[in-house]
Coordinates of C-alpha atoms in Angstrom, one line a residue:
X1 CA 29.3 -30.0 13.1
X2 CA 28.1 -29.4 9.7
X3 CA 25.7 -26.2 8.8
X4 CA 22.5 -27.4 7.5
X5 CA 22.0 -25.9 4.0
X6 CA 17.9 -25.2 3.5
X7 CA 18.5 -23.6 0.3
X8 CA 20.3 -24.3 -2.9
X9 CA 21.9 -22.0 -5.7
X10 CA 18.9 -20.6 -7.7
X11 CA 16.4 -21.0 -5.1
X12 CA 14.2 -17.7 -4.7
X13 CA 13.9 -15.9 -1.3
X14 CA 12.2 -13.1 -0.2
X15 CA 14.3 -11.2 2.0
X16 CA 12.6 -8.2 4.7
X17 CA 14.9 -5.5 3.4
X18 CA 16.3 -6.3 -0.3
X19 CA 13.6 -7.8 -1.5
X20 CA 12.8 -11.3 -4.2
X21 CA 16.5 -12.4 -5.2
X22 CA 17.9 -15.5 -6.3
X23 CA 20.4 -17.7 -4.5
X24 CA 23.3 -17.3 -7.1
X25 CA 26.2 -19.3 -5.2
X26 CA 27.7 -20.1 -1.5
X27 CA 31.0 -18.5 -1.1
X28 CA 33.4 -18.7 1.8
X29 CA 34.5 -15.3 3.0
X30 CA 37.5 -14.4 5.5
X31 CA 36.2 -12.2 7.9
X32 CA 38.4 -11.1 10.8
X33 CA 40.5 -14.3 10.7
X34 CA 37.4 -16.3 10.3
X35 CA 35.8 -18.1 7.5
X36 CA 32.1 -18.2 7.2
X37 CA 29.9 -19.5 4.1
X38 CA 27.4 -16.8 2.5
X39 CA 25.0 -17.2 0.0
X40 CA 25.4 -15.0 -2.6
X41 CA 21.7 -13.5 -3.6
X42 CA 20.9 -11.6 -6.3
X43 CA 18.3 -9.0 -6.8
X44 CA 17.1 -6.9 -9.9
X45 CA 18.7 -3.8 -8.4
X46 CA 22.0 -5.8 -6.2
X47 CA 23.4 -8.3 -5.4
X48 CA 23.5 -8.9 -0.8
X49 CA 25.3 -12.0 0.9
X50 CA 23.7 -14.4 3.7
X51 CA 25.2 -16.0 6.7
X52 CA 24.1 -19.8 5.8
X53 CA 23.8 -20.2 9.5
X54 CA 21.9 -17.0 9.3
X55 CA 19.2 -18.0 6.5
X56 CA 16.3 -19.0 9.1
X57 CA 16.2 -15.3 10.2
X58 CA 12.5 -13.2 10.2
X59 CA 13.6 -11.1 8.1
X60 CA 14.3 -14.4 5.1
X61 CA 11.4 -16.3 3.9
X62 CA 10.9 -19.0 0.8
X63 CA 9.0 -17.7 -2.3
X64 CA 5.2 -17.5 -1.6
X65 CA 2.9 -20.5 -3.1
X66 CA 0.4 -20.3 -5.3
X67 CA -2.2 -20.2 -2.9
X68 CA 0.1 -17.5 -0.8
X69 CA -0.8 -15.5 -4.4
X70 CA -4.4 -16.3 -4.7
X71 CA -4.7 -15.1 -1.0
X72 CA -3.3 -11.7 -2.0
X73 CA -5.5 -11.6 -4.7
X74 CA -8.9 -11.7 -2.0
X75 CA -7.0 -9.7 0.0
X76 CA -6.8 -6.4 -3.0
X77 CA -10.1 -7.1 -3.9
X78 CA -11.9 -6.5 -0.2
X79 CA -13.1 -3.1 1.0
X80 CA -9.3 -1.0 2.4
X81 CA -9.4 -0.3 6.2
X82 CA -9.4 3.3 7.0
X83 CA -5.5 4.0 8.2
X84 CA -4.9 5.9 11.6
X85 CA -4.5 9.4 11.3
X86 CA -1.7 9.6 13.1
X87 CA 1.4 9.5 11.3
X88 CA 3.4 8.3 13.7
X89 CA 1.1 5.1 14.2
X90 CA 0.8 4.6 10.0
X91 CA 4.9 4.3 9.9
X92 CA 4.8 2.2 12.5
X93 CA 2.3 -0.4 10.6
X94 CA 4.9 0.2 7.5
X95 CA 7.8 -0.8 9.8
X96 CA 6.1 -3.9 11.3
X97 CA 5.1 -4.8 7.7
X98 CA 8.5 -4.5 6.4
X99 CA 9.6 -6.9 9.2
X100 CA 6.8 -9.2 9.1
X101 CA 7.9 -9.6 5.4
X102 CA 5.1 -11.7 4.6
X103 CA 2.7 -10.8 1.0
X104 CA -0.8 -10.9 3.0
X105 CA 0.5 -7.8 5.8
X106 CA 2.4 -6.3 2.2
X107 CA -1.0 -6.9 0.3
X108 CA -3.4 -4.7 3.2
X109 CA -1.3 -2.1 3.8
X110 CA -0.4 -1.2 0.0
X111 CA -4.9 -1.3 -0.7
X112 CA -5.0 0.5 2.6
X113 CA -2.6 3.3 1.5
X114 CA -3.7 3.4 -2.4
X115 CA -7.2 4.0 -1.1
X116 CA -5.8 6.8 2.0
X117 CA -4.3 8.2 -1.1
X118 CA -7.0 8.6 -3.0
X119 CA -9.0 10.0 0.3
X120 CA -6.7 11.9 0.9
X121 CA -4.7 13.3 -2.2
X122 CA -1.5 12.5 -1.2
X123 CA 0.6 10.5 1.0
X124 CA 3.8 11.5 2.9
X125 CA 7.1 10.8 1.5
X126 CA 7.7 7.9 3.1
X127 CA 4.4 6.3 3.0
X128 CA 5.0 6.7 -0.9
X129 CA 8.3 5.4 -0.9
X130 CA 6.8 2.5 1.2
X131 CA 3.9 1.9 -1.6
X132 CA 6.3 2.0 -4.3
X133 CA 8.9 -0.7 -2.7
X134 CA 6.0 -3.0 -1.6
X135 CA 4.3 -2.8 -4.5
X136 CA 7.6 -3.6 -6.5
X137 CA 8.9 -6.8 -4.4
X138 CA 5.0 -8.0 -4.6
X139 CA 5.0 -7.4 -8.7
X140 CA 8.0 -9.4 -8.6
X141 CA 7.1 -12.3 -5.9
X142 CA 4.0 -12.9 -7.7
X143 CA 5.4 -12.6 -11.4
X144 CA 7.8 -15.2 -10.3
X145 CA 5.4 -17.5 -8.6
X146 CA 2.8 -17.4 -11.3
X147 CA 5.1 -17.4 -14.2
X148 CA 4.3 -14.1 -15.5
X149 CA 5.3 -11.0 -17.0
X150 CA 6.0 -8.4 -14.2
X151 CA 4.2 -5.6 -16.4
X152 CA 1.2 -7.7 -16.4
X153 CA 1.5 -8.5 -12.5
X154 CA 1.3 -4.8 -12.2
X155 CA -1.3 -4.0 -13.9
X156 CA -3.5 -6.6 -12.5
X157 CA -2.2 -5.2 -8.9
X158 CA -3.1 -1.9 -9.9
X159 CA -6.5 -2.8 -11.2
X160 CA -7.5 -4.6 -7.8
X161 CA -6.3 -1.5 -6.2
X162 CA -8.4 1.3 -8.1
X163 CA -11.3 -1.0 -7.2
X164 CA -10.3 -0.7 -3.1
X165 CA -12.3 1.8 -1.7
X166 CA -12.9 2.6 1.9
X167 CA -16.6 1.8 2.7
X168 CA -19.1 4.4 3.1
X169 CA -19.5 5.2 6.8
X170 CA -23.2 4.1 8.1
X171 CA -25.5 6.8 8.9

């Protein structure tokens, strides 16, 4: 039986743990006596392989849309929610973002940090690290989706954000 093919060589994906890459290529590798076909994706920073059989997985997802981006857009411009202040539970939101791997769950939790950051002065190590790659694969998503320059993407994003405040606390 024949593996169905959903994507095509220079299709974009998003992909949970490497990011916006391009589908370059479907190449048969020998693996332990076996052939399987991988898509061959690559990234700005690498270049991963794909199981074809594999490529319906949570952690793979088409480009956003348009409307994906305009969503995103409402979503950096509302008031940040105020993040738990245990650390434990705040890297447990970043891993279920990470793994939900979709830009609306990327879109809160990046305002929702920028503005805990700004609360608070300073975010753990990995909480930054989590901001920066987020921010990054977002940048790029919605650069490639709308057809613009990344460094413009980026500073739109970090307009919205500087503009994401945690609201006042009624009295």
């Amino acid at each position: 039986m024949a593996e169905s093919e959903t994507y095509d060589p220079g299709d974009w994906i998003v992909h949970a743990h490497y990011g916006v890459g391009r589908i370059e290529g479907v190449e048969t590798k020998n693996i332990s006596g076996e052939d399987t076909r991988y898509y061959r994706v690559n990234t700005s920073q690498s270049t991963f392989w794909v199981p074809v059989d594999q490529m319906d997985s949570e952690l793979i997802r088409p480009l956003s849309s348009a409307d994906d981006i305009e969503d995103v857009i409402a979503i950096l411009q509302e008031p940040a929610q105020v993040m738990s202040s245990n650390a434990k539970v705040r890297q447990s939101r970043i891993h279920n973002v990470r793994i939900s791997n979709e830009p609306v769950d990327i879109a809160r939790l990046i305002r929702d940090l920028k503005a805990r950051q700004r609360d608070k002065g300073i975010l753990y190590a990995t909480e930054r690290s989590a901001f920066i790659a987020l921010k990054e694969q977002l940048v790029q998503e919605w650069a490639i989706v709308t057809d613009s320059k990344r460094e413009a993407v980026s500073v739109e994003i970090d307009g919205l954000l500087e503009h994401s405040r945690i609201p006042e606390k009624k009295q």
